[in-house]
Coordinates of N, CA and C in Angstrom, one line a residue:
X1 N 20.6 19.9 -36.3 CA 19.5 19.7 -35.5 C 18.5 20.9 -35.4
X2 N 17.1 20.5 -35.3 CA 16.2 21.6 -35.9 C 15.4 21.9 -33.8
X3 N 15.1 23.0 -34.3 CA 14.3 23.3 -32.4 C 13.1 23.9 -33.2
X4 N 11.8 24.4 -32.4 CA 11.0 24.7 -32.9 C 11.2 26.4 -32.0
X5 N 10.7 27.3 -32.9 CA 10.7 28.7 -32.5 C 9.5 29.7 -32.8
X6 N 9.7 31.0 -32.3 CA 8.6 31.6 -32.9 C 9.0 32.6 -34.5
X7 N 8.1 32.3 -34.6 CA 8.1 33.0 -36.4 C 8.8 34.2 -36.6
X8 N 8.8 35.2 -35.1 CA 9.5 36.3 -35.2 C 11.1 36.6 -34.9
X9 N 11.7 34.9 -34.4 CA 12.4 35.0 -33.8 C 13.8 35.3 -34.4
X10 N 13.9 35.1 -35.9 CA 15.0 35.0 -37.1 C 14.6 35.6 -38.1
X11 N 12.9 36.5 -38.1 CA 12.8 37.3 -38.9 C 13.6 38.7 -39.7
X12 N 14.9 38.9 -39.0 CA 16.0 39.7 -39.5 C 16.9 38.9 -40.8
X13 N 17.4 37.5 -40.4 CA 17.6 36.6 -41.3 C 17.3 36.4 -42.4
X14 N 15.7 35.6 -42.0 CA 14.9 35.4 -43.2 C 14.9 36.6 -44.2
X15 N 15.2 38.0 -43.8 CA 14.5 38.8 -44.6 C 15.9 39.2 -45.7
X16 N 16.7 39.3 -45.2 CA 18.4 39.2 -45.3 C 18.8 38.2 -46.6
X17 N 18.0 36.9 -46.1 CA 18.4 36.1 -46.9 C 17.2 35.8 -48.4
X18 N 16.3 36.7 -47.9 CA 15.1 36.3 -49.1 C 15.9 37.2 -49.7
X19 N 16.7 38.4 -49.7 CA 17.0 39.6 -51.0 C 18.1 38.4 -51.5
X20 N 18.7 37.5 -51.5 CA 19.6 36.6 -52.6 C 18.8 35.6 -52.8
X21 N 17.9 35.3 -52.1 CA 16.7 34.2 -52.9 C 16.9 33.0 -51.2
X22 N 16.0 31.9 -51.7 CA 15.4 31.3 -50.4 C 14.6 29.9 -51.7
X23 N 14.2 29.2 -50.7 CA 13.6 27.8 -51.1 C 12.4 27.7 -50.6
X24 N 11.5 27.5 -52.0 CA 9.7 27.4 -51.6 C 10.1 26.0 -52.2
X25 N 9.5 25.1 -50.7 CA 9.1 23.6 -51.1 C 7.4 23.4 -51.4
X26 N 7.0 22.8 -52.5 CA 5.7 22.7 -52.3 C 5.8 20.9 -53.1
X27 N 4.7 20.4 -52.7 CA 4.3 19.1 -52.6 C 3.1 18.4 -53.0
X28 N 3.1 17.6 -53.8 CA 1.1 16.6 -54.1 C 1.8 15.2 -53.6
X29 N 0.5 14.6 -53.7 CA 1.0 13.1 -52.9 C 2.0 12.3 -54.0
X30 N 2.2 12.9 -55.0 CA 3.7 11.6 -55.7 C 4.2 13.1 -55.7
X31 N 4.5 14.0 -55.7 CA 5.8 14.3 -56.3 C 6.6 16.3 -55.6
X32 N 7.4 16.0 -54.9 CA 7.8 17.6 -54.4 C 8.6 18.1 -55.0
X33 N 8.8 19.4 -55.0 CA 9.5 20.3 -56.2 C 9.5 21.3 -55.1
X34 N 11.1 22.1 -55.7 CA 11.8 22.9 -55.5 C 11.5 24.1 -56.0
X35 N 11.8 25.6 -55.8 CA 12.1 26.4 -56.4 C 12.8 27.4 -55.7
X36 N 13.3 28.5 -56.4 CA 14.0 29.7 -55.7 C 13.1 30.8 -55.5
X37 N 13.0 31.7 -54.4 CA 12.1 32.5 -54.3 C 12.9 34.1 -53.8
X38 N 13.2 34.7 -54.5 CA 13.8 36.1 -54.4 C 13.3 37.2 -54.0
X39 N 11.8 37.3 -53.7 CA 11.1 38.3 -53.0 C 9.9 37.8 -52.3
X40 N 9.1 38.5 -51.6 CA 8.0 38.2 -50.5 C 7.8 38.8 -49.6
X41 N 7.3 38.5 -48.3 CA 7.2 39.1 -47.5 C 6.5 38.3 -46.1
X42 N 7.3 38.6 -44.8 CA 6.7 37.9 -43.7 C 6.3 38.8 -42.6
X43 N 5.4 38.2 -42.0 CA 4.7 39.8 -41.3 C 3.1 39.1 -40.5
X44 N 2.0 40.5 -40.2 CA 1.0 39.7 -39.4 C 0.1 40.3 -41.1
X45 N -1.3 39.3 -41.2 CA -2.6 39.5 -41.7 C -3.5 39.1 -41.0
X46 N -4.6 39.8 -40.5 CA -5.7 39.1 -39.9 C -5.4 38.4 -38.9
X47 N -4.2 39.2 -38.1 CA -3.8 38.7 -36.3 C -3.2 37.4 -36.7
X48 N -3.0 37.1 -38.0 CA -2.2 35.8 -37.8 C -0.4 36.3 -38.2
X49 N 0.5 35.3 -37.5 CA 1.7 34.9 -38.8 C 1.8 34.7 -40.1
X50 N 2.3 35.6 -41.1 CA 1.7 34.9 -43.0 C 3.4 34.6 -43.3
X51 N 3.4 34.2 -44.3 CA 4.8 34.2 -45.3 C 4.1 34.5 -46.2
X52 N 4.0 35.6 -47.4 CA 3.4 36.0 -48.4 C 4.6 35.2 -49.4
X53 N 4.2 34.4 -50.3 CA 5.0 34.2 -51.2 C 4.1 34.0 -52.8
X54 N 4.9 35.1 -53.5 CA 4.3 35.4 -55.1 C 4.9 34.2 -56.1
X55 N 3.8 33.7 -56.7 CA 4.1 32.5 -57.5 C 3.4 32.4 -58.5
X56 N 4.6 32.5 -60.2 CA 3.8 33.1 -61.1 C 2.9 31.7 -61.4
X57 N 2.1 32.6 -62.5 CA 1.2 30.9 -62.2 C 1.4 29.6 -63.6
X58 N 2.8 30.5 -64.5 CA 2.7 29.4 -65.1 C 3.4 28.1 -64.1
X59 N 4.0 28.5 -63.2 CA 5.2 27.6 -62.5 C 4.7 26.2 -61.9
X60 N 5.8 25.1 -61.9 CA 5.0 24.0 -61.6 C 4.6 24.1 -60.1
X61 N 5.2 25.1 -59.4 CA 4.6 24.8 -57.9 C 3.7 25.4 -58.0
X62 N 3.1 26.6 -58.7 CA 2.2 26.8 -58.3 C 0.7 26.3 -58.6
X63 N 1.3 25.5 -59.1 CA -0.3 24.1 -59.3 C -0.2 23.0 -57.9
X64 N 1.0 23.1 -57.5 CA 1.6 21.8 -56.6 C 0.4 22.9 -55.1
X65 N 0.9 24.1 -55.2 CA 0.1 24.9 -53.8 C -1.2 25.1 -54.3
X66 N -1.7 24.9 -55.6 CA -3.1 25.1 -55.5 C -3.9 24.1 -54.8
X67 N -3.2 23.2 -55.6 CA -3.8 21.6 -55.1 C -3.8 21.2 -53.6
X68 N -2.6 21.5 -53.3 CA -2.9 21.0 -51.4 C -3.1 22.1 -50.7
X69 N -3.0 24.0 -51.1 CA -3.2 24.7 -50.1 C -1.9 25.2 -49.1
X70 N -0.9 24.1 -49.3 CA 0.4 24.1 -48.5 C 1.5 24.7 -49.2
X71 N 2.7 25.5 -48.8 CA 4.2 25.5 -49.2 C 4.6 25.9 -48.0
X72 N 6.1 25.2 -47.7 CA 7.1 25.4 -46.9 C 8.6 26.2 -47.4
X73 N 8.8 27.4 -46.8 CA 9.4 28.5 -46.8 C 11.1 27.7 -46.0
X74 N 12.4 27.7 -47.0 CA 13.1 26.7 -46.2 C 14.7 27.9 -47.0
X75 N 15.2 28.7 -45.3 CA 16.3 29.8 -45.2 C 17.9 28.9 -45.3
X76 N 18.0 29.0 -46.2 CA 19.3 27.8 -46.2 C 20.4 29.0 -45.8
X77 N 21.9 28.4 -45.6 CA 22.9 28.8 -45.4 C 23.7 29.0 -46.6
X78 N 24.4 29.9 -46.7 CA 25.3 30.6 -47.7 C 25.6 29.4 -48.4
X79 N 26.1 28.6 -47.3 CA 26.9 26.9 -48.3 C 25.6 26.3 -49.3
X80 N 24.6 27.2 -49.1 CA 23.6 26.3 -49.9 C 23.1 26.9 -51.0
X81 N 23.9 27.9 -51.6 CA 22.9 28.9 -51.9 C 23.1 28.7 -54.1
X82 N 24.1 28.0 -54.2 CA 24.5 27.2 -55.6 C 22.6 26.4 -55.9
X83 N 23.2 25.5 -54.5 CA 21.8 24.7 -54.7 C 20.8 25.8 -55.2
X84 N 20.4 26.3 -54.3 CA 19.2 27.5 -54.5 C 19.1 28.1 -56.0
X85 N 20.3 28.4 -56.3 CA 20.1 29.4 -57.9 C 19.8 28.3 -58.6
X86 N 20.0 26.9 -58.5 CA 19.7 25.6 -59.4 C 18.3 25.5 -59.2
X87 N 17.9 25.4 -58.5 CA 16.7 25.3 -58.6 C 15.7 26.1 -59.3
X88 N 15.7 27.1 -59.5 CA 15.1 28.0 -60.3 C 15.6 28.4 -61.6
X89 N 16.5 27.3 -61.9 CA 17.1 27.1 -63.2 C 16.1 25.7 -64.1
X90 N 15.4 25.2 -63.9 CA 14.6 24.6 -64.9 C 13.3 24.4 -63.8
X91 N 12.2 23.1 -64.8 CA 10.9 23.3 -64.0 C 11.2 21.4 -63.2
X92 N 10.3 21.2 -62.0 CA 10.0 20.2 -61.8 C 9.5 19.5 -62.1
X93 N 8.9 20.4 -63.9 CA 7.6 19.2 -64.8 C 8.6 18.3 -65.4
X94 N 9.6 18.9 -65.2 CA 10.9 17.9 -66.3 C 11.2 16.6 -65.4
X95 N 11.9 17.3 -64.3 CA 12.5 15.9 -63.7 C 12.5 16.5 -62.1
X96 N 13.3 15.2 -61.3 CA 12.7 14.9 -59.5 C 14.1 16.5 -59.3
X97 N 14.4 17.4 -58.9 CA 15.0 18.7 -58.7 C 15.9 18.0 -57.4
X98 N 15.0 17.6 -56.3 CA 14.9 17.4 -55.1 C 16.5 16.1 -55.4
X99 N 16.2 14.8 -55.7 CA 17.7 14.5 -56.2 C 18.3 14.6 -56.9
X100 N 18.3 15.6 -58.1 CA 18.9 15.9 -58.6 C 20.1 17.3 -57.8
X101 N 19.4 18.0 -57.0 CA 19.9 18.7 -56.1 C 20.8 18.0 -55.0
X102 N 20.5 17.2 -55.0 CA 20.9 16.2 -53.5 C 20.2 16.6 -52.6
X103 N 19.4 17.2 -52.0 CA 18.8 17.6 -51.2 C 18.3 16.7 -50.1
X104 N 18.4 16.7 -49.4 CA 17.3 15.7 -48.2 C 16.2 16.3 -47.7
X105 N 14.9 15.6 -47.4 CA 14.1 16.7 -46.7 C 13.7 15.6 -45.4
X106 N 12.9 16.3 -44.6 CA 12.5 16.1 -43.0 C 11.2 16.3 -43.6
X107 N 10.6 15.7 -42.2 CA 8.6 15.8 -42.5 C 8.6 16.9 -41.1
X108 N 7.4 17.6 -41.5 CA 7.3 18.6 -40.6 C 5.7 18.2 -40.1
X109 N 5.0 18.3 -38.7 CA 4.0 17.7 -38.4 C 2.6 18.9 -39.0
X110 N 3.1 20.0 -39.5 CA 1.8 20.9 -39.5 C 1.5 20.9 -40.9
X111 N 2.4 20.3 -41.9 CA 2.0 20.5 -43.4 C 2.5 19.2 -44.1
X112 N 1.4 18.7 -45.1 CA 2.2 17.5 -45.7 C 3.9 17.7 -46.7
X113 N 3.8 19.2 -46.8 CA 4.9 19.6 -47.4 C 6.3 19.4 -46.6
X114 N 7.6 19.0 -47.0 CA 8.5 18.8 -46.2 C 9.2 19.8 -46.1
X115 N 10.3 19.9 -45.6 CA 10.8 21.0 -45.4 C 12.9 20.0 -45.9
X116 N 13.5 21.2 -46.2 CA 14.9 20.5 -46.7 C 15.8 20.5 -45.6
X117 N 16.5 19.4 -45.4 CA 17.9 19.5 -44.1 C 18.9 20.4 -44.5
X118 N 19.4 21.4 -43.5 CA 20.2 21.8 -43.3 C 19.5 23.5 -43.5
X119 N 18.6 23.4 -44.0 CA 17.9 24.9 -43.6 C 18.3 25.7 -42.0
X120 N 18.5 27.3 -42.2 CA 18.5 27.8 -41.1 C 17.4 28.1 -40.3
X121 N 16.2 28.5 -41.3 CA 14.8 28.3 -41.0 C 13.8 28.0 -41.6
X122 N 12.9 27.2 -40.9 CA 12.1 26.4 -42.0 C 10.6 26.8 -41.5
X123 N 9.8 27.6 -42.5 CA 8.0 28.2 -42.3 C 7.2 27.2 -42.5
X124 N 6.4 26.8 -42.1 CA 5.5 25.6 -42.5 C 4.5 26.8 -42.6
X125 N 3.4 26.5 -43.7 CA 2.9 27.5 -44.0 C 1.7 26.8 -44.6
X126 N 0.3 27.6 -44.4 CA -1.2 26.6 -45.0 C -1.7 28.0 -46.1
X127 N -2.1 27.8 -46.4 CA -2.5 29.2 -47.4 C -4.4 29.3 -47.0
X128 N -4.2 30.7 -46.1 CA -5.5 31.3 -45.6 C -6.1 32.1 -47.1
X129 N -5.3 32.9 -48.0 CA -5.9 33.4 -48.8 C -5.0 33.6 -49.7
X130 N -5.2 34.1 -50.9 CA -4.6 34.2 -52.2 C -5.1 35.8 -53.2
X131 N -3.9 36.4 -53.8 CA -4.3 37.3 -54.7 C -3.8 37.7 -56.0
X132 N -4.3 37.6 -56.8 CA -3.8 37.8 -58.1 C -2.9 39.0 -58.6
X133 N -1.7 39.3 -58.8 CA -1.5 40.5 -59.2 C -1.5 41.0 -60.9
X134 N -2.6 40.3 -61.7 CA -3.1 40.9 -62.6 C -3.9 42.1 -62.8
X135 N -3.4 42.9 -64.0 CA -3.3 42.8 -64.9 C -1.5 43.2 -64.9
X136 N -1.1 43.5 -64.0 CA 0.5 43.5 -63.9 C 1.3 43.1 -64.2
X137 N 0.9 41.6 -63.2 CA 1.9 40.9 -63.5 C 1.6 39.2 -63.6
X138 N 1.6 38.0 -63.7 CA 0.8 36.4 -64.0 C 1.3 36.4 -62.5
X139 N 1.4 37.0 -61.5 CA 1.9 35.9 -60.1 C 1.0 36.3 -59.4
X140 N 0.5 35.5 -58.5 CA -0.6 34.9 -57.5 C 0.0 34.6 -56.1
X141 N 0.0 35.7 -55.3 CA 0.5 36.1 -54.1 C -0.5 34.7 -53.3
X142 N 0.5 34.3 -52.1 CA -0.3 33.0 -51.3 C -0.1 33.6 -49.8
X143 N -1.1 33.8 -49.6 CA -0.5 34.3 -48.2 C -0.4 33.1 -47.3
X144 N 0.2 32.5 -47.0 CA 0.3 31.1 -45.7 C 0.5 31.9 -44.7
X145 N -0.3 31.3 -43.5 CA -0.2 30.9 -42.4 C 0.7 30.2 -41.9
X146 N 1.7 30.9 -40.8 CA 3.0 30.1 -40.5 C 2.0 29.6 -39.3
X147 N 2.5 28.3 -39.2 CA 1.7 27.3 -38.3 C 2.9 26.8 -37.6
X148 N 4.2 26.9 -38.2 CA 5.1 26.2 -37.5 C 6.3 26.6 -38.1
X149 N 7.4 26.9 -37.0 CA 8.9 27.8 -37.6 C 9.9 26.9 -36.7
X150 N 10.8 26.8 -37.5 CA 12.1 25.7 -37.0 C 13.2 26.4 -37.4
X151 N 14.5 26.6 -36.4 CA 15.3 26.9 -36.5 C 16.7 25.7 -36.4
X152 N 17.8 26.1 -37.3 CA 18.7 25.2 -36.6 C 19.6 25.6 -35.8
X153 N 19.7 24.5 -35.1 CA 20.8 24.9 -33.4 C 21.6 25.9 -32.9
X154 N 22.4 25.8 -34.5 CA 23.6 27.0 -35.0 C 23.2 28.5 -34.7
X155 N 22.2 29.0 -34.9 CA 21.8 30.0 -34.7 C 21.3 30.3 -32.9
X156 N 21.2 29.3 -32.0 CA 21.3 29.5 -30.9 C 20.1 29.5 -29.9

């Protein structure tokens, strides 16, 4: 069962659990895709909540966040974390990740992006701005706006 919380409230967690990697859900109207996300950063820009997440740009989500603007940031539990390395083991131009994973997901009211069951914490996130980190490196930092952070029960 999911509660709604504030963004700072499991930020020790989230940060804990982004160094073994973490789940960027992003979404277009036919099709959501998965991926593993091993670095980033959560914190304030411009007085707001961001989830900064780097996404190189050959990858298929990051055409899925160009297109709607959205990705959801989703902190699974150790028991999940197999899932997690699979996911970032092929692309979602190939095939549905989501059951192939088994995954279930929940709708969240602030982003058309969904968020996955059984997450510890789940970022709903809108993307206020974006930055290239060329000539360095092909990934395209998204800064979202956490609009909305969900915790599960377990955590208290």
């Amino acid at each position: 069962m999911r509660k709604r919380c504030r963004h700072a409230d499991y930020v020790d967690l989230a940060v804990r659990r982004l160094e073994k990697g973490i789940f960027l859900v992003s979404a277009d109207r036919t099709k959501t895709n998965v991926m593993a996300m091993a670095w980033g950063s959560i914190g304030f820009q411009w007085s707001k909540p961001v989830f900064i997440a780097p996404v190189r740009t050959t990858r298929f989500t990051h055409g899925l966040i160009e297109a709607t603007g959205e990705f959801v940031v989703c902190v699974q539990p150790p028991s999940m974390d197999d899932k997690m390395m699979q996911s970032g083991s092929s692309s979602g131009r190939d095939h549905d990740k989501i059951s192939d994973l088994g995954l279930k997901l929940f709708t969240l009211p602030e982003v058309s992006v969904p968020g996955i069951e059984g997450s510890l914490i789940t970022y709903a996130c809108k993307v206020i701005h974006k930055a290239s980190a060329e000539p360095r490196s092909n990934h395209t930092f998204f800064f979202g706006e956490i609009l909305g952070t969900y915790s599960d029960e377990s955590l208290g």
